[in-house]
Coordinates of C-alpha atoms in Angstrom, one line a residue:
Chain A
X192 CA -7.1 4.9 -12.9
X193 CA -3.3 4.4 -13.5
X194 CA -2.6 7.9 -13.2
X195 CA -4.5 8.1 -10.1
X196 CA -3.2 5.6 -8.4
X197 CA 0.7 6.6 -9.3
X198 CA -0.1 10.4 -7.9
X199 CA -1.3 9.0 -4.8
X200 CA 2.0 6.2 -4.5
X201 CA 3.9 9.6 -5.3
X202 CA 2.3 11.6 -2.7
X203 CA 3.0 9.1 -0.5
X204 CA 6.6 8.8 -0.9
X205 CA 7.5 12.5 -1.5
X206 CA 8.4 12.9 2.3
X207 CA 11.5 11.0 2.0
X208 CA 12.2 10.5 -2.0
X209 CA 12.6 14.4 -1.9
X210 CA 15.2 14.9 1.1
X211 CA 16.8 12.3 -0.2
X212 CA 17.3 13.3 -3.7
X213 CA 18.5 16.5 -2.0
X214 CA 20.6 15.0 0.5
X215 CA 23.1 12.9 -2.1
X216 CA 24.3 15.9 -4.1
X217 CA 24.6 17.9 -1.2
X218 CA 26.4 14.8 0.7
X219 CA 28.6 14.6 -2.3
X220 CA 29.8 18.2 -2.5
X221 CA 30.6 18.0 1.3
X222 CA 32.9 14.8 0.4
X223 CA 34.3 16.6 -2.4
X224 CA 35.1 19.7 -0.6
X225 CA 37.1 17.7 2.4
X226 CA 38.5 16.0 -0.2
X227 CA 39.5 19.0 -2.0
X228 CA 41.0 20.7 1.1
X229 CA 43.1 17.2 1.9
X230 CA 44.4 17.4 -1.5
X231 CA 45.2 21.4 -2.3
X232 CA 45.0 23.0 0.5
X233 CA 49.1 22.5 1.2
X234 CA 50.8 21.3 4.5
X235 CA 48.6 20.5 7.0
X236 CA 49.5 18.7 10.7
X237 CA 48.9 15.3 11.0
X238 CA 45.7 15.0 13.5
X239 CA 44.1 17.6 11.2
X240 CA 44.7 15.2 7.9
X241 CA 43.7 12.3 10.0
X242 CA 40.6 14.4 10.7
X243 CA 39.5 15.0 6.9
X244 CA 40.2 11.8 6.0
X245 CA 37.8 10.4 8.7
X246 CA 35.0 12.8 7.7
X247 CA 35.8 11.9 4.2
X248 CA 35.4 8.2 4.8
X249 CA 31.8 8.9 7.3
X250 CA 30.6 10.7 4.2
X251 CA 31.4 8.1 1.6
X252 CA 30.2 5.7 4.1
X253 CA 26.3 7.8 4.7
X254 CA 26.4 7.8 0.4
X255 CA 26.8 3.8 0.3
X256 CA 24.2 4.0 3.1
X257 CA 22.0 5.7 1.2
X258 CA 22.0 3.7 -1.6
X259 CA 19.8 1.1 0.7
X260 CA 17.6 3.8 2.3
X261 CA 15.2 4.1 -0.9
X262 CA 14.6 0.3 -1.4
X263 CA 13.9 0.0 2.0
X264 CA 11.6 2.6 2.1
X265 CA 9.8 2.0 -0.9
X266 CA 9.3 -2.0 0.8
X267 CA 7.8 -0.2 4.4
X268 CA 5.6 1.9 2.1
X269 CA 4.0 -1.0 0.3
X270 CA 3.5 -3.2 3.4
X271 CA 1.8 0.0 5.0
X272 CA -0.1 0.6 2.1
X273 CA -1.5 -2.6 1.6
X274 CA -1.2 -4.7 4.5
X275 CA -1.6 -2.1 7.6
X276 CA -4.5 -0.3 9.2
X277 CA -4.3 1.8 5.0
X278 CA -4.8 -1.4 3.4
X279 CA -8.5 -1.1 4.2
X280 CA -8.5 1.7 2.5
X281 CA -6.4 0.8 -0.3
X282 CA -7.9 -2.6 -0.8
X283 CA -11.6 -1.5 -0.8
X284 CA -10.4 1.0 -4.3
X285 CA -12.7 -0.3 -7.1
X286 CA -9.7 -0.8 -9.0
X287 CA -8.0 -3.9 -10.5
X288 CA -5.5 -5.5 -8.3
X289 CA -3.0 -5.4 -10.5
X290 CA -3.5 -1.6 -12.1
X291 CA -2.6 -1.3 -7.7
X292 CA 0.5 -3.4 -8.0
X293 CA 1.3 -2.0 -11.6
X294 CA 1.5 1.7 -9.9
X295 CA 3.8 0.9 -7.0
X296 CA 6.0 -1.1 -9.4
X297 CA 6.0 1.9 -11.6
X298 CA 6.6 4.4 -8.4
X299 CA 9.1 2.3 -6.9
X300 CA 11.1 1.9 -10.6
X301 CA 10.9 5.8 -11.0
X302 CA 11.6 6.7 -7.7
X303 CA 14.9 4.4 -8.2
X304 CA 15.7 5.1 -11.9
X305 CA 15.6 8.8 -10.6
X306 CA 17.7 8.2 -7.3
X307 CA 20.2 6.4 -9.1
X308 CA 20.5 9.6 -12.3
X309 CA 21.2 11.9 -9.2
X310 CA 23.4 9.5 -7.1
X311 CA 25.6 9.2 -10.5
X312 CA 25.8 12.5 -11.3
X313 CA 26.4 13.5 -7.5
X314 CA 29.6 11.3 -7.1
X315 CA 30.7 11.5 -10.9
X316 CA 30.1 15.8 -11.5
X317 CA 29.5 17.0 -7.9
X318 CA 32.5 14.9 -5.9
X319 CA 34.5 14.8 -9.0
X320 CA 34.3 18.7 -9.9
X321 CA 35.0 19.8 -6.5
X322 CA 37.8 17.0 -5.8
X323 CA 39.8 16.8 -9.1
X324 CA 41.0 20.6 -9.5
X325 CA 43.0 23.7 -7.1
X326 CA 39.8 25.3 -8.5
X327 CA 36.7 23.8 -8.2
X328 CA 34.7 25.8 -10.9
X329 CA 37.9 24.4 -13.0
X330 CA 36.8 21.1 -11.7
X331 CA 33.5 21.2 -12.9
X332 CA 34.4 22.7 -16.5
X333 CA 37.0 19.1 -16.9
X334 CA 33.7 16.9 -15.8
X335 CA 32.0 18.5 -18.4
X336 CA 34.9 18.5 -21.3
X337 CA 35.3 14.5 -20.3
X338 CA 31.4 14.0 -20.2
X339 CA 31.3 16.0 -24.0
X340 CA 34.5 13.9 -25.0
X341 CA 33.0 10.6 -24.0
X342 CA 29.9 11.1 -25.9
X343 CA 31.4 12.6 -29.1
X344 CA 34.3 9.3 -29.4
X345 CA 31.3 6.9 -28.9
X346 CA 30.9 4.6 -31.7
X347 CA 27.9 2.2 -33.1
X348 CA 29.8 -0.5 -30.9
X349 CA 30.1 1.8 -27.8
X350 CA 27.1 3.4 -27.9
X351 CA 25.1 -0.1 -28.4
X352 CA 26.7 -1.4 -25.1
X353 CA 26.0 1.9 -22.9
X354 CA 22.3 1.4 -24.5
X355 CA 22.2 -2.7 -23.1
X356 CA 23.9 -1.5 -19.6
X357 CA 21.5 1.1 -19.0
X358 CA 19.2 -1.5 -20.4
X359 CA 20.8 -3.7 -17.9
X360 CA 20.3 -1.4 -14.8
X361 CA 17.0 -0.9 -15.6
X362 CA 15.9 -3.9 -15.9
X363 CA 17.6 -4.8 -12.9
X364 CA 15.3 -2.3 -10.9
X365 CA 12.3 -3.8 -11.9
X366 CA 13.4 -6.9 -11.4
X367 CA 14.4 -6.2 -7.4
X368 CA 11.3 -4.3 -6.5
X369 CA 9.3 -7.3 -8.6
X370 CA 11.0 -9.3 -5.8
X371 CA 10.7 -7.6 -2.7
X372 CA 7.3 -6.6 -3.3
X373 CA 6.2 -10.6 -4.4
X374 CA 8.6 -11.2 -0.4
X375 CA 6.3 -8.8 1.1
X376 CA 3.1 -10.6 0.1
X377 CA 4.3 -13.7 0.9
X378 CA 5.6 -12.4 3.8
X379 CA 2.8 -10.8 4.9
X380 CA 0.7 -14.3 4.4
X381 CA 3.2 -15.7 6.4
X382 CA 4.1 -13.7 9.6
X383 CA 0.8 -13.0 11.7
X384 CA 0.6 -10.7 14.6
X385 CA 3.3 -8.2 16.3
X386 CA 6.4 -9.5 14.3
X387 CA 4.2 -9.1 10.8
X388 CA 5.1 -6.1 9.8
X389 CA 8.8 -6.4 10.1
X390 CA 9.1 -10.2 10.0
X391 CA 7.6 -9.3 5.8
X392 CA 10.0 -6.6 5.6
X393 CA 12.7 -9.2 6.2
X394 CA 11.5 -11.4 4.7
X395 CA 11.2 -10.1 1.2
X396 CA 14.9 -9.3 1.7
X397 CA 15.6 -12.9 2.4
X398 CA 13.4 -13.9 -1.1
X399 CA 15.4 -11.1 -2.7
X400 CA 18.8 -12.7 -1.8
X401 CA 16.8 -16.4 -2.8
X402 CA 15.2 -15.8 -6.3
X403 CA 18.5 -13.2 -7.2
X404 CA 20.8 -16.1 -6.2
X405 CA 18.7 -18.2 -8.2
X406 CA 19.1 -16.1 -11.1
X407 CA 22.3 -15.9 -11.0
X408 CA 22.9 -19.7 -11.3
X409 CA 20.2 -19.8 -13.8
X410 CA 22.1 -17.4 -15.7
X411 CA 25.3 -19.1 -15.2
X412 CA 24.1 -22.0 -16.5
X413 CA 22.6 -20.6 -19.8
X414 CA 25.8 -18.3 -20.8
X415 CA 28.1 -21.3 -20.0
X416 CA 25.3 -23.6 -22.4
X417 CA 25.8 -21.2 -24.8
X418 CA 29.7 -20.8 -24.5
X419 CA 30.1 -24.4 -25.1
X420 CA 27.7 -23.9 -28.3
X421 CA 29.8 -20.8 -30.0
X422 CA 32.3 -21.4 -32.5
X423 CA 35.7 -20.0 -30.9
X424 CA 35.5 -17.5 -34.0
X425 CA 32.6 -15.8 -32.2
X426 CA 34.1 -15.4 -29.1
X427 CA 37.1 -14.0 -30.5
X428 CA 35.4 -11.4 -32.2
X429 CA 32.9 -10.4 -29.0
X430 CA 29.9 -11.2 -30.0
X431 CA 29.3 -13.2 -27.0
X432 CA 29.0 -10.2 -24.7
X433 CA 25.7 -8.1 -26.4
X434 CA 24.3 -11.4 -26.7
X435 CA 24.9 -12.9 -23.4
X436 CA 23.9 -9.2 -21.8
X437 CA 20.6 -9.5 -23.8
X438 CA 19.5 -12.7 -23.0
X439 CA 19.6 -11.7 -19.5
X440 CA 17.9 -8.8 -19.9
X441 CA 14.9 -10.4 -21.9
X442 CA 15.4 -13.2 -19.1
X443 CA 15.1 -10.6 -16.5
X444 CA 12.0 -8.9 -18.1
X445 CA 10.2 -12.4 -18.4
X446 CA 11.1 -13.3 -14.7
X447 CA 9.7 -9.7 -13.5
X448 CA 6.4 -10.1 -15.3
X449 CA 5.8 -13.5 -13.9
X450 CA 7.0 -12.5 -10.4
X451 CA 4.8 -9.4 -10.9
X452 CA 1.3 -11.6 -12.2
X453 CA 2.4 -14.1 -8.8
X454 CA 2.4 -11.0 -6.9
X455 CA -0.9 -9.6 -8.0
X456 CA -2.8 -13.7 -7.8
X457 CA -1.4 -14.0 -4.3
X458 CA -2.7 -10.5 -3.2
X459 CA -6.2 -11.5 -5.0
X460 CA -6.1 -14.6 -3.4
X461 CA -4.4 -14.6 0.2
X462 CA -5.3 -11.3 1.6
X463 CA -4.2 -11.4 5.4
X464 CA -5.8 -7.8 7.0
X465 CA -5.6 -8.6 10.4
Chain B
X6 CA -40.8 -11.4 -10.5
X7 CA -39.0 -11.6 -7.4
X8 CA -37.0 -8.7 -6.5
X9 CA -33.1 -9.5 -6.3
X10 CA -31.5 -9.6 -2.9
X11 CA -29.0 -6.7 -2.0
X12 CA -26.7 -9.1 0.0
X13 CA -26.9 -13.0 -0.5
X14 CA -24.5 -15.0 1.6
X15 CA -24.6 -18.8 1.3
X16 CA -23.0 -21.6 3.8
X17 CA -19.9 -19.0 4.5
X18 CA -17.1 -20.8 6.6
X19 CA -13.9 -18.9 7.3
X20 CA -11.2 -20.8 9.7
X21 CA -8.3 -18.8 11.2
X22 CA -5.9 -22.0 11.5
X23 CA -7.6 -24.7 13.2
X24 CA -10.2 -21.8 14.9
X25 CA -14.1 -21.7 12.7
X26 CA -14.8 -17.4 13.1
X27 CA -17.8 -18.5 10.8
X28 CA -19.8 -21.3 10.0
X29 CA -21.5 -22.2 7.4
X30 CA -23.0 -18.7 7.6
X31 CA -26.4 -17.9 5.6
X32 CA -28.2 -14.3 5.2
X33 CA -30.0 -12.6 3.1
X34 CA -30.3 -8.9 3.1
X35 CA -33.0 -6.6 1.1
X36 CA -31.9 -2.7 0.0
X37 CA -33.5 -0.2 2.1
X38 CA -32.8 -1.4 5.8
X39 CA -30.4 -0.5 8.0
X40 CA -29.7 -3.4 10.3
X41 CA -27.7 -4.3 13.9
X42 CA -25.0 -7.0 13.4
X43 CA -24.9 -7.8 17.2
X44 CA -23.0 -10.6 18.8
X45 CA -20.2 -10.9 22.0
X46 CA -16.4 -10.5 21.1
X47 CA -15.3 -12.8 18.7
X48 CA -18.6 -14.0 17.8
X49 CA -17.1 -13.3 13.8
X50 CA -19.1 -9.8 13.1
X51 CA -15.2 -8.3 11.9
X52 CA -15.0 -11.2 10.1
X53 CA -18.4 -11.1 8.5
X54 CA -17.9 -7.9 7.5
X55 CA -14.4 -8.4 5.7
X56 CA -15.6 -11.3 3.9
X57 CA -18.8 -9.2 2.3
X58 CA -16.2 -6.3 1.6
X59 CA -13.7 -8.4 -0.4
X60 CA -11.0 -8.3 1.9
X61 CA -11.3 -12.2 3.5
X62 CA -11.9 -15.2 1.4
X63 CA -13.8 -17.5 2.9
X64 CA -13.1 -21.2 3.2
X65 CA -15.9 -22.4 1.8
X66 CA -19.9 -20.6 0.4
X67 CA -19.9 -17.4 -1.4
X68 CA -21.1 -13.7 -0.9
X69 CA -23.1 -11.9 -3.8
X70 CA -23.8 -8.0 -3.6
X71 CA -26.7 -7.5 -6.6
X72 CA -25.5 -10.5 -8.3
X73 CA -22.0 -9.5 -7.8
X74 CA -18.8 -11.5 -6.2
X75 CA -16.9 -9.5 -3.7
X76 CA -14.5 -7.9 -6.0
X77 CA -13.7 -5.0 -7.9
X78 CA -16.9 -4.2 -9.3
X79 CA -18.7 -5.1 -5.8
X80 CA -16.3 -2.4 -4.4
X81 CA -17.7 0.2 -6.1
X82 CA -21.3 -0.5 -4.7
X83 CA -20.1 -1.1 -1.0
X84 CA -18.9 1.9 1.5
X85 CA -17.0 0.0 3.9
X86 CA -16.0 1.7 7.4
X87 CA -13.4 -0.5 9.2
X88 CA -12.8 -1.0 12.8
X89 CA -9.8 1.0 12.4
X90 CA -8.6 4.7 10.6
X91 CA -7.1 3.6 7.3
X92 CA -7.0 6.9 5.9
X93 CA -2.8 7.4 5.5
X94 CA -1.7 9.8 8.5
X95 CA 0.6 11.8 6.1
X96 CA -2.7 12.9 4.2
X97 CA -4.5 16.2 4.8
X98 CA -8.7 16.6 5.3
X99 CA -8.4 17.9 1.5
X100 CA -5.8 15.5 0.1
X101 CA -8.4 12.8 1.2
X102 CA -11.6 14.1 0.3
X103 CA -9.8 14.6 -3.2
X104 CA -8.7 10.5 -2.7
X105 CA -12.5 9.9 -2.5
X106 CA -13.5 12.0 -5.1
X107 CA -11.1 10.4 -7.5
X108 CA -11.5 6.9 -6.8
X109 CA -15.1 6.7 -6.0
X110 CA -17.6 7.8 -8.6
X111 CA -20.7 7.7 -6.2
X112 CA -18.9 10.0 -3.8
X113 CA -20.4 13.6 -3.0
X114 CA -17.9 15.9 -2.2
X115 CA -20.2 19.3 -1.5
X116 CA -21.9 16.8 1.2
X117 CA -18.2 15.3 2.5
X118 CA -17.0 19.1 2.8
X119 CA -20.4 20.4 4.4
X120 CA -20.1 17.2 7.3
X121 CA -16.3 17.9 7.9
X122 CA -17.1 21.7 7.8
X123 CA -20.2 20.8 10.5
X124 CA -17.5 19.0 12.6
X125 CA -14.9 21.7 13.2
X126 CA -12.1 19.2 11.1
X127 CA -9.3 21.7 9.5
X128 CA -8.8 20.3 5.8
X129 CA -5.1 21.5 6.0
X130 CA -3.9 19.3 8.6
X131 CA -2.6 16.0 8.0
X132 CA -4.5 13.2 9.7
X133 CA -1.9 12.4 11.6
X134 CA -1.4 15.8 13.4
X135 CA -5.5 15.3 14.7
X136 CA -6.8 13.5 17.3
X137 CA -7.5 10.1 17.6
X138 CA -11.7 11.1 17.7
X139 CA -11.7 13.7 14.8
X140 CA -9.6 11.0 12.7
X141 CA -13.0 8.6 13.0
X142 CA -15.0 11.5 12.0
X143 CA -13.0 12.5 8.9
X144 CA -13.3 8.4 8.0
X145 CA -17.2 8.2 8.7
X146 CA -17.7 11.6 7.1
X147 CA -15.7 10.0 4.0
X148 CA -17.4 7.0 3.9
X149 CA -21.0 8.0 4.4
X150 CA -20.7 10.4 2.0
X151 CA -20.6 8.0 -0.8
X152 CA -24.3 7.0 -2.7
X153 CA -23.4 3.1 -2.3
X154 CA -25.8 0.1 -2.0
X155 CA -24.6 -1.4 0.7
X156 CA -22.8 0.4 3.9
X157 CA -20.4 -1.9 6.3
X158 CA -19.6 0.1 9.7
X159 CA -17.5 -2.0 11.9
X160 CA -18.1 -0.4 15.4
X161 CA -18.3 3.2 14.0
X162 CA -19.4 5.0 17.7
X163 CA -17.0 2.8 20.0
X164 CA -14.5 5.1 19.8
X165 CA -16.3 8.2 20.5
X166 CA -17.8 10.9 22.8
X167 CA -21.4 10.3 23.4
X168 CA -22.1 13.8 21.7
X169 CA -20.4 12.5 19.0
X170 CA -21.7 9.4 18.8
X171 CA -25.3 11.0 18.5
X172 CA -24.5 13.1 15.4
X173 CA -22.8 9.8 14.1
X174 CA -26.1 8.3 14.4
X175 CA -28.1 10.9 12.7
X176 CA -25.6 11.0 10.0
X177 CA -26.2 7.7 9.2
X178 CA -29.8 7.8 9.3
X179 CA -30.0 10.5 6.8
X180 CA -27.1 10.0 4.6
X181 CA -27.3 6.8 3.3
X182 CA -30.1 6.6 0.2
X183 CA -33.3 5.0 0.2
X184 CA -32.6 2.0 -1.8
X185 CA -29.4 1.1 0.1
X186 CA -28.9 -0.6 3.1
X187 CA -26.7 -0.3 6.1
X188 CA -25.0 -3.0 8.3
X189 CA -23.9 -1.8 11.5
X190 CA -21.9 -4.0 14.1
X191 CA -21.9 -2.7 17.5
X192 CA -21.9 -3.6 21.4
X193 CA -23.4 0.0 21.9
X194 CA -26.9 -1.7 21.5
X195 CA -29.2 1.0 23.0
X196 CA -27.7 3.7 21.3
X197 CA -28.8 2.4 18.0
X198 CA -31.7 0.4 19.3
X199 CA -34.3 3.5 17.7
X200 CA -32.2 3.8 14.6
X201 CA -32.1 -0.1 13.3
X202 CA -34.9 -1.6 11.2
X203 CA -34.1 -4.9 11.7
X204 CA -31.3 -7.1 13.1
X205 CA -28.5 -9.8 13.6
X206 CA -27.9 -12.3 16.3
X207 CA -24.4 -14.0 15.2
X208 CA -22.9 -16.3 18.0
X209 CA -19.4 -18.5 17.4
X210 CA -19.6 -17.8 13.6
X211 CA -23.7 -19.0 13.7
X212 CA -26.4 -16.9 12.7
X213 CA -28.6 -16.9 15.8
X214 CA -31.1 -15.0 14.8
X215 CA -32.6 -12.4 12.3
X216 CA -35.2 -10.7 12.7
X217 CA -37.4 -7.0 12.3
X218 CA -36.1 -4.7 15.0
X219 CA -40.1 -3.6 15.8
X220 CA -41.4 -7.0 15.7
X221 CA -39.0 -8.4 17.6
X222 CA -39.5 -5.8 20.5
X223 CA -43.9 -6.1 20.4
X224 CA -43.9 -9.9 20.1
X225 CA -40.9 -10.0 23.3
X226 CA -41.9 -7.0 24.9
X227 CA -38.4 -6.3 25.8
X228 CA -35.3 -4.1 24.2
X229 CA -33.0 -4.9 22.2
X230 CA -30.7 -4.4 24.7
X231 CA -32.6 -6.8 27.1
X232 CA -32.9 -9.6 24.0
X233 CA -28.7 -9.5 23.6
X234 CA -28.7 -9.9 27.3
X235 CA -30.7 -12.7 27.7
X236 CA -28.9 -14.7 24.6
X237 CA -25.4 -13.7 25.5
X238 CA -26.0 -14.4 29.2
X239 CA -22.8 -15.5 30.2

């Protein structure tokens, strides 16, 4: 049922995940380009620089944009999908409301993990190749020698750290969308009538900025716990950081499951379908 | 042995804030009927209908469909057809046909193609792209074309042209099976005053009365139509 349900989520978010998986690479090489002309292209009169510059900054500006257009989306699609007119649909499934929840937590962390792959390699091969040589194709070969170097010179240390922050990020993503969507149910509970749908948009932003806050202190709190606790000999030889960084990932998994299992006994339990 | 009921509903109350939509609601429904669930606006017919499909909780009594809670085994018995089009816009004719098939295992998808076919509906368009009448006919289509016990159609010829509404009509009269049983809410009383067996009363969340459509009508000598119009004289 799983797989069902996730082809469907994915179905339903193709119409903008795609353009916008296209749109950041293509946005990149634009930046790159005008910021490869601005750089090589010799002497140029002042209003044209100052014209380059300015399209260089919109387009750096539309990729930071873009960073936000996904979550968002991914938050409008589950309020439409389970709370609008589709939620009748949607709701009636005989499926298990939290094999429903499971999917669009699984859609939304693909669609994310996928976004952010591309967005990195947009700014890091596409900007970079095009900006950082006379010759772009050049460009593009020093990405790739740099990428090759960086791998071949890891080390056990290295390589374990680049494992816990990509760890880190992922964990992170489940984490957010764990939030929003537990903002949009409670949200949806809450606001009644015209301002529903976008009073639960906003707030499961606002609970986003809440429980992450909350986190954080949390977090705080428990690293500075354990600070005091460590022998100055183990901070001196950086232990402290893998171990910190993993408690906070295995904090973050345990906060998304029970923010996830909230989610799914609220849905069961305070459905508000007009 | 006494034969189980289809639909049991005990001492339902549902408040919207301080408002009773139902209360203290009883009914009992056999399989093989297809009743009229008939009351003014907000008389709590919507609501009635949501709680049996799962989708309310009430604030007090419980539903049972063949011994079942509302729930996720109930919502594979029940074929519920909302007041509104919940099939997503961005989905084709074909992309939903193919949601039906996979979710629901009592769905018929020869007969859903056939009735869409009958309709004139293209199965390449999205939803969204068709009109507001053939969107109600792709859901009803959908949604009678599944074998379930127990059919909820929330106003299903409301919305539509009265040619429409006829072969609406005779869709549900020969679609749904034998053994199951359909509950139809509607202010369109004399179009389905020939079709119902039997039927529902329901006045500020209360059950008025419920009685057999045909004894009702010999014993009164009157409609249907006339019956609602005498009890909801306003």
């Amino acid at each position: 049922m799983l797989k069902k349900l996730l082809k469907y989520d994915f179905l339903s978010i193709r119409r903008f995940l795609i353009p916008l998986l296209l749109f950041t690479p293509v946005l990149s090489g634009i930046g790159g380009f005008l910021f490869w002309i601005t750089t090589f292209m010799g002497p140029k009169q002042i209003l044209f620089s100052l014209g380059l510059s300015s399209m260089i900054g919109f387009v750096i500006l539309a990729l930071v944009l873009s960073v936000a257009v996904l979550p968002i989306m991914l938050v409008i699609r589950y309020y439409s999908g389970l709370y609008s007119d589709s939620g009748y649909l949607t709701l009636m499934l005989p499926v298990k409301r939290r094999t429903m929840i499971f999917s669009k937590l699984l859609c939304a962390f693909l669609a994310e993990a996928s976004y952010l792959v591309v967005l990195f390699f947009s700014v890091v091969f596409v900007f970079g190749g095009i900006a950082n040589a006379g010759n772009p194709f050049r460009g593009y070969a020093m990405v790739l020698v740099d990428i090759m170097n960086f791998i071949s010179d890891l080390s056990g240390q290295t390589a374990l750290i680049l494992i816990e922050i990509i760890l880190y990020v992922l964990v992170w993503i489940v984490l957010q969308f764990s939030i929003l969507y537990l903002g949009v149910t409670l949200g949806a509970a809450i606001f009644q009538g015209k301002g529903k749908v976008w009073g639960s948009v906003l707030f499961c932003f606002v609970t986003n900025s809440a429980v992450s806050t909350f986190i954080s202190l949390v977090e705080l709190a428990i690293s500075g716990g354990f600070a005091g606790l460590m022998s100055m000999q183990a901070l001196e030889n950086g232990l402290p950081m893998q171990f910190f960084l993993l408690i906070e990932i295995l904090m973050r998994i345990g906060i998304s499951v029970g923010l996830y299992f909230f989610n799914v006994r609220l849905t069961e339990k305070k459905l508000n379908l007009g | 042995m006494q034969e189980q009921p289809l639909l049991s509903i005990s001492g339902i109350t549902k408040f919207y804030g301080s408002f009773p939509s139902l209360s203290d609601f009883s009914l009992t429904l056999p399989a093989g009927k297809i009743v009229a669930l008939l009351g003014p606006n907000g008389s709590g017919k919507t609501t009635l209908l949501k709680i049996i499909a799962g989708l309310l909780s009430p604030n007090a009594g419980s539903v049972s469909i063949l011994g079942c809670p509302p729930g996720e085994e109930s919502r594979g018995m029940v074929a519920y057809l909302p007041d509104r089009i919940s099939i997503p816009r961005w989905m084709t004719t074909e992309q939903a046909i193919s949601y039906f098939a996979d979710f629901f295992a009592d769905f018929d998808r020869p007969k859903a193609e056939a009735m869409l076919a009958d309709l004139g509906i293209p199965f390449d368009k999205p939803l969204g792209k068709l009109s507001k009448g053939m969107r109600e006919k792709v859901q009803l289509s959908l949604v009678m074309s599944r074998a379930a016990k127990l059919y909820l159609l929330d106003e299903p010829i409301s919305g539509v042209d009265p040619a429409a509404r006829e072969y609406i009509l005779r869709t549900i009269l020969t679609c749904h099976a034998p053994d199951s049983t359909v509950l139809i809410s509607t202010h369109l009383i004399a179009d389905v005053e020939e079709v119902v067996d039997e039927f529902i009363f329901i006045r500020e969340g209360r059950l008025l009365c419920y009685d057999s459509a045909d004894e009702a009508r010999q014993r009164e000598g009157k409609t249907l139509d006339e019956m609602f119009r005498e009890a909801f004289r306003c």
